[in-house]
Coordinates of C-alpha atoms in Angstrom, one line a residue:
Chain A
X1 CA -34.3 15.9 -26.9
X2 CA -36.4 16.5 -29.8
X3 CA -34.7 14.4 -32.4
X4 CA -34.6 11.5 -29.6
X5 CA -38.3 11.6 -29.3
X6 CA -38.5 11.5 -33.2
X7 CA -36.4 8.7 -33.2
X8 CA -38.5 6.7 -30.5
X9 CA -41.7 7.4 -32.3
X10 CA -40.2 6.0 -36.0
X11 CA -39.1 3.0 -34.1
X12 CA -42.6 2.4 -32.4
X13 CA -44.4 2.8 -35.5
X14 CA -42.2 0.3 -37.2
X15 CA -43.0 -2.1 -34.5
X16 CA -46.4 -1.5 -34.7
X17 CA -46.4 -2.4 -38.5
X18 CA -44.6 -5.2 -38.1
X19 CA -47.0 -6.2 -35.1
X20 CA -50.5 -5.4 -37.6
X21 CA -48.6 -7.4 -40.1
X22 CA -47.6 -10.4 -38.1
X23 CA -51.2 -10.7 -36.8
X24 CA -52.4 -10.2 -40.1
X25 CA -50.9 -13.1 -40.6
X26 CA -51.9 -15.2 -37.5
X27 CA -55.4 -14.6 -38.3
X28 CA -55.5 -16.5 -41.9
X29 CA -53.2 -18.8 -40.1
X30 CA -56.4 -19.8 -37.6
X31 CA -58.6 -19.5 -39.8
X32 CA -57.9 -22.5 -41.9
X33 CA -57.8 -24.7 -38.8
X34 CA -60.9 -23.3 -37.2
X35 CA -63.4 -22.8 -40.6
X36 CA -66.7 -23.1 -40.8
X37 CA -68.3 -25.7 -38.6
X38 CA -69.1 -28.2 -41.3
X39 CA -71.2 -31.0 -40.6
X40 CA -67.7 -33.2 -40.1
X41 CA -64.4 -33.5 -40.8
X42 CA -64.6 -34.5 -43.9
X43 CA -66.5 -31.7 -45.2
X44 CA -64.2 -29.1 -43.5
X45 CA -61.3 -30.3 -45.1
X46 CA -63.3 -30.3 -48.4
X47 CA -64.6 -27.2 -48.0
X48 CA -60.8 -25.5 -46.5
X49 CA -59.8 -27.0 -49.9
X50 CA -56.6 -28.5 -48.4
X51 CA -55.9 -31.1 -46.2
X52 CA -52.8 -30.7 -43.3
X53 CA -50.6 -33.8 -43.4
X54 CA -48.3 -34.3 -40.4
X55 CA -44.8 -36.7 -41.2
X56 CA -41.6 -36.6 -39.6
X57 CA -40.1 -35.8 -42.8
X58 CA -36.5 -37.3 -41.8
X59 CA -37.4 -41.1 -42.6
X60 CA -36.6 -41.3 -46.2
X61 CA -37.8 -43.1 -48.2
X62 CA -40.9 -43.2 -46.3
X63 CA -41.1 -39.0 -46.5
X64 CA -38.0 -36.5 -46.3
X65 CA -37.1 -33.6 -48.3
X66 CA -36.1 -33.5 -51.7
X67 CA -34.0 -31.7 -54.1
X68 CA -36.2 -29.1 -54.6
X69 CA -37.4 -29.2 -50.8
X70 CA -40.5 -30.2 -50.9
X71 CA -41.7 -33.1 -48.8
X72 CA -41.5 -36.3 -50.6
X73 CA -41.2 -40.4 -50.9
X74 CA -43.5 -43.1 -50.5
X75 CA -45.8 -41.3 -47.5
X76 CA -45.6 -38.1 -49.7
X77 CA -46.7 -39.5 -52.7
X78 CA -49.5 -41.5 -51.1
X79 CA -51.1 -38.5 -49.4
X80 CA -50.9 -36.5 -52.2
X81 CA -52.5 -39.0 -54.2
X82 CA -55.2 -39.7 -51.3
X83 CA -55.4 -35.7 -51.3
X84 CA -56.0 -35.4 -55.2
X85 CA -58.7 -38.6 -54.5
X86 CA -60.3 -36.6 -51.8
X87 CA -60.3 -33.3 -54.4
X88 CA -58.2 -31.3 -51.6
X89 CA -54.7 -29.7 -52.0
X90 CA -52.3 -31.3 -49.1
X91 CA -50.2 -29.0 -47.2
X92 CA -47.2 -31.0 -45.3
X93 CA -46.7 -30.4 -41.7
X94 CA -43.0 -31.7 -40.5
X95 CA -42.8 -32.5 -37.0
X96 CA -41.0 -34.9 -34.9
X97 CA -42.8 -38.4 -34.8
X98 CA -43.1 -38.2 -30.9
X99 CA -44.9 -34.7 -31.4
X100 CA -47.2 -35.8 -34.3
X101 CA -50.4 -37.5 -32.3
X102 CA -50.3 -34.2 -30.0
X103 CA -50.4 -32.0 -32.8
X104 CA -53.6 -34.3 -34.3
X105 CA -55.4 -34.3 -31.3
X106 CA -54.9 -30.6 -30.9
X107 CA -56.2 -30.1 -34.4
X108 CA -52.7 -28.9 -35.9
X109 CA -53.6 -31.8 -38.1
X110 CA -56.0 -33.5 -40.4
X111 CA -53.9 -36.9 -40.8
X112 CA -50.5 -38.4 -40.0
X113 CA -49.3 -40.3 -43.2
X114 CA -46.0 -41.1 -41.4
X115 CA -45.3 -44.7 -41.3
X116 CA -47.8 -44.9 -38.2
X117 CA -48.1 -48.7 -37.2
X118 CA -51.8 -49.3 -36.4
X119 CA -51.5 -50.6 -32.7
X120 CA -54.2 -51.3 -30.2
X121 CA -52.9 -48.4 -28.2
X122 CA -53.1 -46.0 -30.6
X123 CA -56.1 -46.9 -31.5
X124 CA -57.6 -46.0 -28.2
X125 CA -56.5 -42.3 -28.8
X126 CA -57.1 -42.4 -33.2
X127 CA -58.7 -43.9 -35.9
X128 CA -56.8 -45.5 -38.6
X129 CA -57.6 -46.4 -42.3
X130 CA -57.1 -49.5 -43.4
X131 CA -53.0 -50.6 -43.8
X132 CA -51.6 -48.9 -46.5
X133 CA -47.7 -50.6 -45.6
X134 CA -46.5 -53.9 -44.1
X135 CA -43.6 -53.6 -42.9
X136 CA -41.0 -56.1 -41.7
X137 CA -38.7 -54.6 -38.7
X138 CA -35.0 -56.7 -38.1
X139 CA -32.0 -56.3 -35.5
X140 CA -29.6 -53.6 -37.2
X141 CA -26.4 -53.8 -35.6
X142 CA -22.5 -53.0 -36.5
X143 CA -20.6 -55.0 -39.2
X144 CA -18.0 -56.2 -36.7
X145 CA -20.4 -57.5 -34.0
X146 CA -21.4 -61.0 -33.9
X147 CA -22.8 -61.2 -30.4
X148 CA -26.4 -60.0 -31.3
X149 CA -28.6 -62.0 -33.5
X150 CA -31.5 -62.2 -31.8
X151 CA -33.7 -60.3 -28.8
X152 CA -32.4 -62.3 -25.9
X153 CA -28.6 -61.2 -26.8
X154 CA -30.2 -57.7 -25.7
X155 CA -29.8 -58.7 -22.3
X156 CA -27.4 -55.4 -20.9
X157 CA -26.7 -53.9 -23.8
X158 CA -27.7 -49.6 -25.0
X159 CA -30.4 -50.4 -27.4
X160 CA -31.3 -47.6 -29.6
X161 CA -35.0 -46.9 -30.9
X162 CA -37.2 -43.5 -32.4
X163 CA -39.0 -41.9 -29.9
X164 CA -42.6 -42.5 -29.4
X165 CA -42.7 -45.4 -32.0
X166 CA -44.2 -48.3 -31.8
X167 CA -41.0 -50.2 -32.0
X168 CA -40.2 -48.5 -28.6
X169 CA -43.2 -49.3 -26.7
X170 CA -42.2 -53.0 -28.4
X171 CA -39.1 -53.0 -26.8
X172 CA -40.1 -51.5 -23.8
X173 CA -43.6 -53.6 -23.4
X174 CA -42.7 -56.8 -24.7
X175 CA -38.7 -57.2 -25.6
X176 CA -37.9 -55.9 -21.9
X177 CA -39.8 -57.9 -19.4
X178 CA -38.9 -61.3 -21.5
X179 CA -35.6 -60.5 -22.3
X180 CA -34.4 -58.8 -18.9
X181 CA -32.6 -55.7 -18.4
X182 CA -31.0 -53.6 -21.2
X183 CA -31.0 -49.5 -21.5
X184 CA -33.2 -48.0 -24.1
X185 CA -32.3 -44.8 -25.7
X186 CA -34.7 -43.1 -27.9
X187 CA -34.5 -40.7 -30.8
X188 CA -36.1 -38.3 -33.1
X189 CA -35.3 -39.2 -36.3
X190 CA -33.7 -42.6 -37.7
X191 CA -30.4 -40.8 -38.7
X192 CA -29.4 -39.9 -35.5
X193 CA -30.0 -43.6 -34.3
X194 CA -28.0 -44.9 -37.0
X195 CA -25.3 -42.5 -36.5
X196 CA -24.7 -43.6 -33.1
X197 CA -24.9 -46.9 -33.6
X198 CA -22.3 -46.6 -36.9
X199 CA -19.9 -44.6 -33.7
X200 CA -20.5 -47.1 -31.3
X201 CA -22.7 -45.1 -29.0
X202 CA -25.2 -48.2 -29.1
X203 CA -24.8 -51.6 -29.6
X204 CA -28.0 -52.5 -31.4
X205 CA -31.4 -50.6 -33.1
X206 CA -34.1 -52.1 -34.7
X207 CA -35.9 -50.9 -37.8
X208 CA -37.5 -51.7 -40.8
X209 CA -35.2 -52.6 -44.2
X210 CA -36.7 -49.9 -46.0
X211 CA -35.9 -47.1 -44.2
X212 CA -32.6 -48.4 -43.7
X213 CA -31.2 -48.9 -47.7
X214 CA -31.1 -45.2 -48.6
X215 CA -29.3 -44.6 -45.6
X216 CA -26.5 -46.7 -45.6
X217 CA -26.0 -46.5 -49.1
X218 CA -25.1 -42.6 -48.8
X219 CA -23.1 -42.8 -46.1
X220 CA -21.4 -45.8 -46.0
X221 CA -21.9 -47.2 -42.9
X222 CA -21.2 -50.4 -40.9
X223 CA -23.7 -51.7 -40.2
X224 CA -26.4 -54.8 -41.3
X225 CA -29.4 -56.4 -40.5
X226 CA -29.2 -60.0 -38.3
X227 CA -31.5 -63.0 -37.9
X228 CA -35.6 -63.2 -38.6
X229 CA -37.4 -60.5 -38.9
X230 CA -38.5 -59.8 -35.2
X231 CA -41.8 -58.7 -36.3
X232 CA -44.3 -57.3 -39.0
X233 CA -46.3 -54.0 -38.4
X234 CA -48.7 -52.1 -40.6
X235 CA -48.9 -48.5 -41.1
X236 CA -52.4 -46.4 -41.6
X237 CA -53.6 -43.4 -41.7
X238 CA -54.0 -41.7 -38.5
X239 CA -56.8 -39.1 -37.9
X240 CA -58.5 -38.3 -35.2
X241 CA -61.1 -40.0 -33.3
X242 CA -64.4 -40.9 -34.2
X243 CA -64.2 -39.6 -37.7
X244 CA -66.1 -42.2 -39.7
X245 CA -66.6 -40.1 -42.8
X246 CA -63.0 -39.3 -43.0
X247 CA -61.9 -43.0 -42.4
X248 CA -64.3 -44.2 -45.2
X249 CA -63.4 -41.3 -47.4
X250 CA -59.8 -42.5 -47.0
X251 CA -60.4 -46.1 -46.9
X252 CA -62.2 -45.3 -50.3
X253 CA -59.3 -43.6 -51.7
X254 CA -56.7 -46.0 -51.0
X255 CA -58.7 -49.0 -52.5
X256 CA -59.0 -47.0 -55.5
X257 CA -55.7 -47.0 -55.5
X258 CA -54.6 -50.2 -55.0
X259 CA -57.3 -51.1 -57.7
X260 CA -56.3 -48.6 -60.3
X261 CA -52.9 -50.0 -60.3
X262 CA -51.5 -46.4 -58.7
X263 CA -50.5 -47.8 -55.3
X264 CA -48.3 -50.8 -57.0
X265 CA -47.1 -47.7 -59.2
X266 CA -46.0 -46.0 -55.4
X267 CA -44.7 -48.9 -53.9
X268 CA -42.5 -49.6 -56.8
X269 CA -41.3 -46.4 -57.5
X270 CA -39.4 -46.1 -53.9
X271 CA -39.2 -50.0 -52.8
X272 CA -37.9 -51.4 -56.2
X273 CA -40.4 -54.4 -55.9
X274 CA -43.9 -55.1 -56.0
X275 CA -45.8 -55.0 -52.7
X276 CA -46.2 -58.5 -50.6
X277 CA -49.5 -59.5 -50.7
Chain B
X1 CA -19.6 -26.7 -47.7
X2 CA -20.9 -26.9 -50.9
X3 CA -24.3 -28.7 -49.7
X4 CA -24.8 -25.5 -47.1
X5 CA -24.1 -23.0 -50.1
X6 CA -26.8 -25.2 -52.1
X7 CA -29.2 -24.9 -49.4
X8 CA -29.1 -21.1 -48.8
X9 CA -32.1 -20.4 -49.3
X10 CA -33.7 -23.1 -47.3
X11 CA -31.5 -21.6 -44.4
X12 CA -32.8 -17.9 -45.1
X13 CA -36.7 -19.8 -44.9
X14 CA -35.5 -20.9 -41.5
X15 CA -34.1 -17.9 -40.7
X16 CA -36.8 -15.9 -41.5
X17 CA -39.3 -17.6 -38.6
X18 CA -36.4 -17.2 -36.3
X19 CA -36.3 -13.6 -37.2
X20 CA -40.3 -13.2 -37.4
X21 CA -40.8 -15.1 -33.8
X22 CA -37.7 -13.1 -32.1
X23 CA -39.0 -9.7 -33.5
X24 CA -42.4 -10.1 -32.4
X25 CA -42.0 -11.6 -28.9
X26 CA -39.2 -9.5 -28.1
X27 CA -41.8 -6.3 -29.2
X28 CA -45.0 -7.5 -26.8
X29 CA -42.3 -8.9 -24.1
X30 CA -40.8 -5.6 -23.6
X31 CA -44.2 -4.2 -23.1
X32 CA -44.8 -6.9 -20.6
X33 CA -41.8 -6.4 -19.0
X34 CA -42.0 -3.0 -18.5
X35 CA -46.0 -3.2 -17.1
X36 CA -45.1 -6.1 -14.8
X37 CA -41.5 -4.1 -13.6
X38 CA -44.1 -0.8 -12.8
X39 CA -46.6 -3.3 -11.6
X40 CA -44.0 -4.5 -9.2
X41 CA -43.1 -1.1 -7.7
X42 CA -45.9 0.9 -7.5
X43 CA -48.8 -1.2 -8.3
X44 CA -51.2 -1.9 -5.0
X45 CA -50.3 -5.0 -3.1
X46 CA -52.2 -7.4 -4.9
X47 CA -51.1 -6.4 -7.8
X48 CA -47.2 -6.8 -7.0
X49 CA -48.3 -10.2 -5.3
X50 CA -49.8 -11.3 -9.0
X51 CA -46.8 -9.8 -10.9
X52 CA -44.6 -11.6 -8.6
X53 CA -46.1 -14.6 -9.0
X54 CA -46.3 -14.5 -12.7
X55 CA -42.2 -13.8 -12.9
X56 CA -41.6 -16.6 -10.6
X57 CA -43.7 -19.5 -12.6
X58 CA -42.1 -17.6 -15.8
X59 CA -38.6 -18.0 -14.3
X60 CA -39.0 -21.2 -12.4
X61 CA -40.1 -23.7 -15.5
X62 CA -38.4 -24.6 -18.5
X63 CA -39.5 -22.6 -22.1
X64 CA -40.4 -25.7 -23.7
X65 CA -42.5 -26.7 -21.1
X66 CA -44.6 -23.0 -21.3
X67 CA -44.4 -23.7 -24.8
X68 CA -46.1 -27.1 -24.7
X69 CA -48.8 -26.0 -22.0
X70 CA -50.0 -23.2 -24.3
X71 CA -50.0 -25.4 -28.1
X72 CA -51.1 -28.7 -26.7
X73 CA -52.3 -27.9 -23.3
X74 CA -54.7 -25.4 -23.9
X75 CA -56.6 -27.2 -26.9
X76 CA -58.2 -28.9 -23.8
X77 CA -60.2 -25.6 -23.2
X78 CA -60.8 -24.7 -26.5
X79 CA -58.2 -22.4 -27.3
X80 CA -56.7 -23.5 -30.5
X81 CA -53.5 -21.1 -31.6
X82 CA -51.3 -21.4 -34.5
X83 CA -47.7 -22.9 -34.0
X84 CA -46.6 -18.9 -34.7
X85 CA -49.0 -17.8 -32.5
X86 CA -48.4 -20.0 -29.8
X87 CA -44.5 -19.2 -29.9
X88 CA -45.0 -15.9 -30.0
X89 CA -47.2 -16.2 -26.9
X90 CA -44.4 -18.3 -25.1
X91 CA -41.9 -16.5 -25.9
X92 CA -43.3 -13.1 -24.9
X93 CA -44.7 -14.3 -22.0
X94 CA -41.4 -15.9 -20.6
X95 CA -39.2 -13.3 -22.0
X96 CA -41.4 -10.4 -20.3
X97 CA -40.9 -11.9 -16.9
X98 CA -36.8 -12.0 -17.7
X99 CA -37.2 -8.3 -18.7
X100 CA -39.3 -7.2 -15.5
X101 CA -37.0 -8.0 -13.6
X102 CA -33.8 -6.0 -16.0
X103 CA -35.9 -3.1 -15.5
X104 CA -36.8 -2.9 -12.0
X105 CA -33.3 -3.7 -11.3
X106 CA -32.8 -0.2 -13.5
X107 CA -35.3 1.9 -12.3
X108 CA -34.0 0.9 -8.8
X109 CA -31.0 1.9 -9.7
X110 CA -31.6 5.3 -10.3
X111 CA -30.6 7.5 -6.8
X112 CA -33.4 8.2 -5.1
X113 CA -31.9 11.7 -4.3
X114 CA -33.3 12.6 -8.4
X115 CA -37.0 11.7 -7.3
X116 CA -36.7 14.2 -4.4
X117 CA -35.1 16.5 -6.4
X118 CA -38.0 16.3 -8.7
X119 CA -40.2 16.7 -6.3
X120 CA -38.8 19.4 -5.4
X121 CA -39.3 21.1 -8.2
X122 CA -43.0 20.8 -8.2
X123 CA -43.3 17.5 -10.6
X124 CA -45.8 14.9 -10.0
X125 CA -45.2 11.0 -9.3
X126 CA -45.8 10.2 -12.8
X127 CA -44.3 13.2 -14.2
X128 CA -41.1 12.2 -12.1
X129 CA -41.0 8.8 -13.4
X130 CA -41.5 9.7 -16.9
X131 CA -39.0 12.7 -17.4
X132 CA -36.4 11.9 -14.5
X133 CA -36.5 8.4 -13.6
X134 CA -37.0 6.6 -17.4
X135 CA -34.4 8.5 -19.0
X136 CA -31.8 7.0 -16.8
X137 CA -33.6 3.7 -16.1
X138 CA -33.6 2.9 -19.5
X139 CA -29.6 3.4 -20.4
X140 CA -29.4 1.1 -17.4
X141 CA -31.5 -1.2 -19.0
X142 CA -30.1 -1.7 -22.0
X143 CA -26.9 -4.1 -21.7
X144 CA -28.6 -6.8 -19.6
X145 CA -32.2 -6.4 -21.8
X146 CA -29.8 -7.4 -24.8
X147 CA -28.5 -10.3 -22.9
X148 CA -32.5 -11.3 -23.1
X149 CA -33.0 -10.7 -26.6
X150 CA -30.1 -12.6 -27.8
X151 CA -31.3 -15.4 -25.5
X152 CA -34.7 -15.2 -27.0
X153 CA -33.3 -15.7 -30.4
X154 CA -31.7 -18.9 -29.7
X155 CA -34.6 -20.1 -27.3
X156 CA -36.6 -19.6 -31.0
X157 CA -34.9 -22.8 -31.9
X158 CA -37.5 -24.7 -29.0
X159 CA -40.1 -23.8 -31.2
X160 CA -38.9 -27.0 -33.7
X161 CA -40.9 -28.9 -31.3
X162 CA -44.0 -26.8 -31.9
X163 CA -43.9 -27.9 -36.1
X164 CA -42.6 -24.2 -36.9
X165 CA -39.9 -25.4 -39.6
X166 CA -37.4 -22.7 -38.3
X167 CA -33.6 -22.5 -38.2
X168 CA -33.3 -25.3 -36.4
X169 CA -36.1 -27.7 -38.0
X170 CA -34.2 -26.7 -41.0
X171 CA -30.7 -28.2 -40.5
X172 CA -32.8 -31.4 -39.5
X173 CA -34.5 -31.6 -42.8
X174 CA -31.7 -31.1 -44.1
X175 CA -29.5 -33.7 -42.6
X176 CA -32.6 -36.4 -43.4
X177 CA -31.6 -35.0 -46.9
X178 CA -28.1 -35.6 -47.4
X179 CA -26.8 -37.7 -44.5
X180 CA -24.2 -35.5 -43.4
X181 CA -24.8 -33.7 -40.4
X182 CA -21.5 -31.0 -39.1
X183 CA -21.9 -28.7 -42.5
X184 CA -25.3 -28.0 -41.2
X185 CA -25.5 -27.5 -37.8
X186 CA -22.3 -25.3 -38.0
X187 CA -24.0 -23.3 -40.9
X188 CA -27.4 -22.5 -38.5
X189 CA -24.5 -22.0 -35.2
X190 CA -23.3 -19.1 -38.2
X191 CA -26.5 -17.9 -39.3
X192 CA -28.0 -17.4 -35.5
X193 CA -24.1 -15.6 -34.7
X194 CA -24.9 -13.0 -37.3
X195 CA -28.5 -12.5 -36.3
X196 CA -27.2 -11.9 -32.6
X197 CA -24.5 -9.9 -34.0
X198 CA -26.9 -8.3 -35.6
X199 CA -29.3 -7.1 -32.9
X200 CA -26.4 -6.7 -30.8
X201 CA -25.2 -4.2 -33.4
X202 CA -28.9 -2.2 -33.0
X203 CA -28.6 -2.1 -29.2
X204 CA -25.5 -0.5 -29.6
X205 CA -26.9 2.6 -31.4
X206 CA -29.9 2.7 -29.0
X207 CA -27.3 2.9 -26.2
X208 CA -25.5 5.8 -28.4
X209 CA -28.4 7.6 -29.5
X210 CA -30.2 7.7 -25.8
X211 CA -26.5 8.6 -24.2
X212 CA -26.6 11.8 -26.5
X213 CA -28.8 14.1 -24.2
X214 CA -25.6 14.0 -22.1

């Protein structure tokens, strides 16, 4: 009996320490997010020191992980340059796209830098910088098909697209009432899409060429790009509403940037070519 | 293989949240647990009418669901948590409810013929539950509250959803990485195996240690 209640007693206090510890923990965790009420966001994140990016981090060579597992690529680089323009560290918050403008809106986040296209929906709900991206977006489908070129050959076919994107409210807005029926299925990340399409689990996707290269290129696939591009979109940064000190601050940085010479630098570095102007 | 043997250490990041968030819900839901299960039996009726109703919504709605209404819902009030905090919350909160119901089930199962013996003897209510009707309860308890815990530690993997870069989250990163996807997710299926083997292993000498008085 008496070695039992020992025994019970270690175990509490261990769980007890671990408990202090974990809240510990929780506490700093808050308290970057919550900080002093600064006049407005910008301060805050000036005075926090550190500014929370949210990216999907599976869309290379927009922004994955590298080699040494940190976030990087062309949305990695350009935050961290905005960041060091700002005079703020940037901490990297990976999330799936589709959870991303939840996680801003519920302050998780001070900016997505995640290939966000600036749409006039979005807008309603966020602010955006100025475009930092065009990019073009084109039919991918398998080597071996030849009956999809363009939108109208969508008509009944499994069409794949990432979830919450604005190429899926595209397809489902626009492509789907001209074009007539054809089944949707949405992912998370632009592997997965790929992937099915390369096992025949779709018969088309569309995305932009960028995103695509690195991907095929390791693994081989099947697949190519058909006919015109089906449209152009341009990516901001997202933060949250009515935010104008931010969106100048950012807007600031960015021409900086592009003046300096470091955003062709960027672009170059991951894309292989000079930005279209 | 190689790539997984490369990327230990990434794993063991992962597998440290999944360890951090299943150690401390599984702590606050077995206090839960154990309040509401009490609650249940011999609180007054409108507190067995709230505890009832708490199990039920707890039961009757998916985890990720709980887990979304507490991050994202509850910014609308002002309540801002941490992703940690916030699956920690969940997961206590819906594991409790699961565990209530474990130990009702074993406190019910005790024969009643030990509290009338107890009372016999002169011991109060509380006396009676705490020496007579525990004891037992909780050997009862202890098979179907690790069927819980080892649920809880592969619910953890919901919490991807929430931006906690767990097990999970990992082997996703991971796959943007390299393009390859099997090596990865069978190396996480491994990695949560031995973690359940591992608290499975603990139960065990709970169960051992408590079966000694007899």
């Amino acid at each position: 009996m008496k070695s039992r209640k020992g025994w019970t007693l270690t175990a509490l206090l261990l769980m007890t320490v671990l408990v202090l510890s974990a809240c510990g923990s929780k506490t700093t965790d808050n308290g970057s997010s919550n900080g002093a009420q600064a006049n407005n966001e910008l301060e805050q994140i000036k005075s926090a020191g550190v500014i929370k990016v949210g990216m999907m981090g599976t869309y290379a060579p927009y922004n994955f992980l590298n080699d040494k597992k940190e976030m990087d690529g062309y949305d990695a680089d350009i935050a961290r340059e905005v960041a060091k323009r700002l005079g703020v560290k940037v901490e990297f918050v990976s999330q799936e796209f589709s959870g991303l403008t939840p996680s801003l809106q519920a302050k998780k986040l001070d900016a997505i830098i995640s290939q966000m296209t600036i749409t006039d929906d979005r807008k309603k709900v966020l602010d955006f910088s100025d475009p930092y991206i065009t990019n073009q977006v084109k039919i991918i489908v398998k080597e071996d098909n030849n009956d999809i070129t363009k939108l109208e050959d969508f008509k009944g076919k499994t069409i794949g697209v990432g979830l919450g994107t604005n190429d899926e409210s595209y397809l489902r807005n626009e492509v789907l009432p001209k074009v007539g029926d054809f089944t949707i299925k949405t992912y998370d990340d632009v592997i997965s899409s790929l992937k099915d399409l390369n096992a025949g689990r779709i018969d088309a996707t569309i995305n932009n060429m960028y995103a695509l290269k690195p991907i095929v290129d390791a693994n081989g696939f099947n697949i190519k790009a058909v006919g015109e591009p089906i449209k152009s979109d341009q990516a901001g940064i997202a933060v949250r509403k009515d935010n104008p000190e931010l969106v100048a601050a950012l807007n600031d940085a960015l021409k900086g940037m592009k003046d300096d010479g470091t955003y062709n630098t960027i672009f170059k570095k991951w894309f292989g070519e000079e930005p279209a102007q | 293989m190689e790539l997984v043997f490369e990327n230990i250490p990434f794993f063991l990041k992962g597998a440290y949240y999944t360890l951090y968030v299943t150690v401390i819900s599984m702590f606050f839901a077995f206090i839960i647990g154990l309040l509401v299960a009490i609650a249940r039996l011999k609180g007054p009726m409108w507190l067995r009418m709230i505890a009832r109703f708490y199990v039920s919504i707890m039961r009757g709605t998916p985890l990720l669901v709980q887990l979304f209404v507490i991050y994202y819902g509850l910014v609308d009030y002002g309540v801002t948590l941490g992703s940690l905090t916030a699956a920690c919350l969940g997961l206590s909160l819906n594991a409790g409810a699961f565990l209530s119901e474990t130990f009702r089930g074993a406190i019910q199962a005790v024969p009643k013929g030990q509290t009338e013996a107890a009372y016999a003897t002169g011991m109060t209510p509380a006396q009676t539950m705490r020496r007579i009707i525990f004891p037992q309860a909780v050997r009862i308890a202890i098979p179907p509250m690790g069927n819980t815990f080892i649920g809880m530690l592969k619910e953890t993997s919901l919490v991807a959803a929430l931006g906690v870069t767990e097990l999970l989250r990992s082997a996703q990163l991971l796959v943007a990485q390299y393009y390859v996807n099997m090596p990865f997710y069978l190396a996480i299926g491994v990695i949560y195996w031995i973690m359940s083997i591992g608290f499975s292993a603990i139960l065990e000498q709970v169960e051992r240690r408590l079966a000694r008085a007899y």
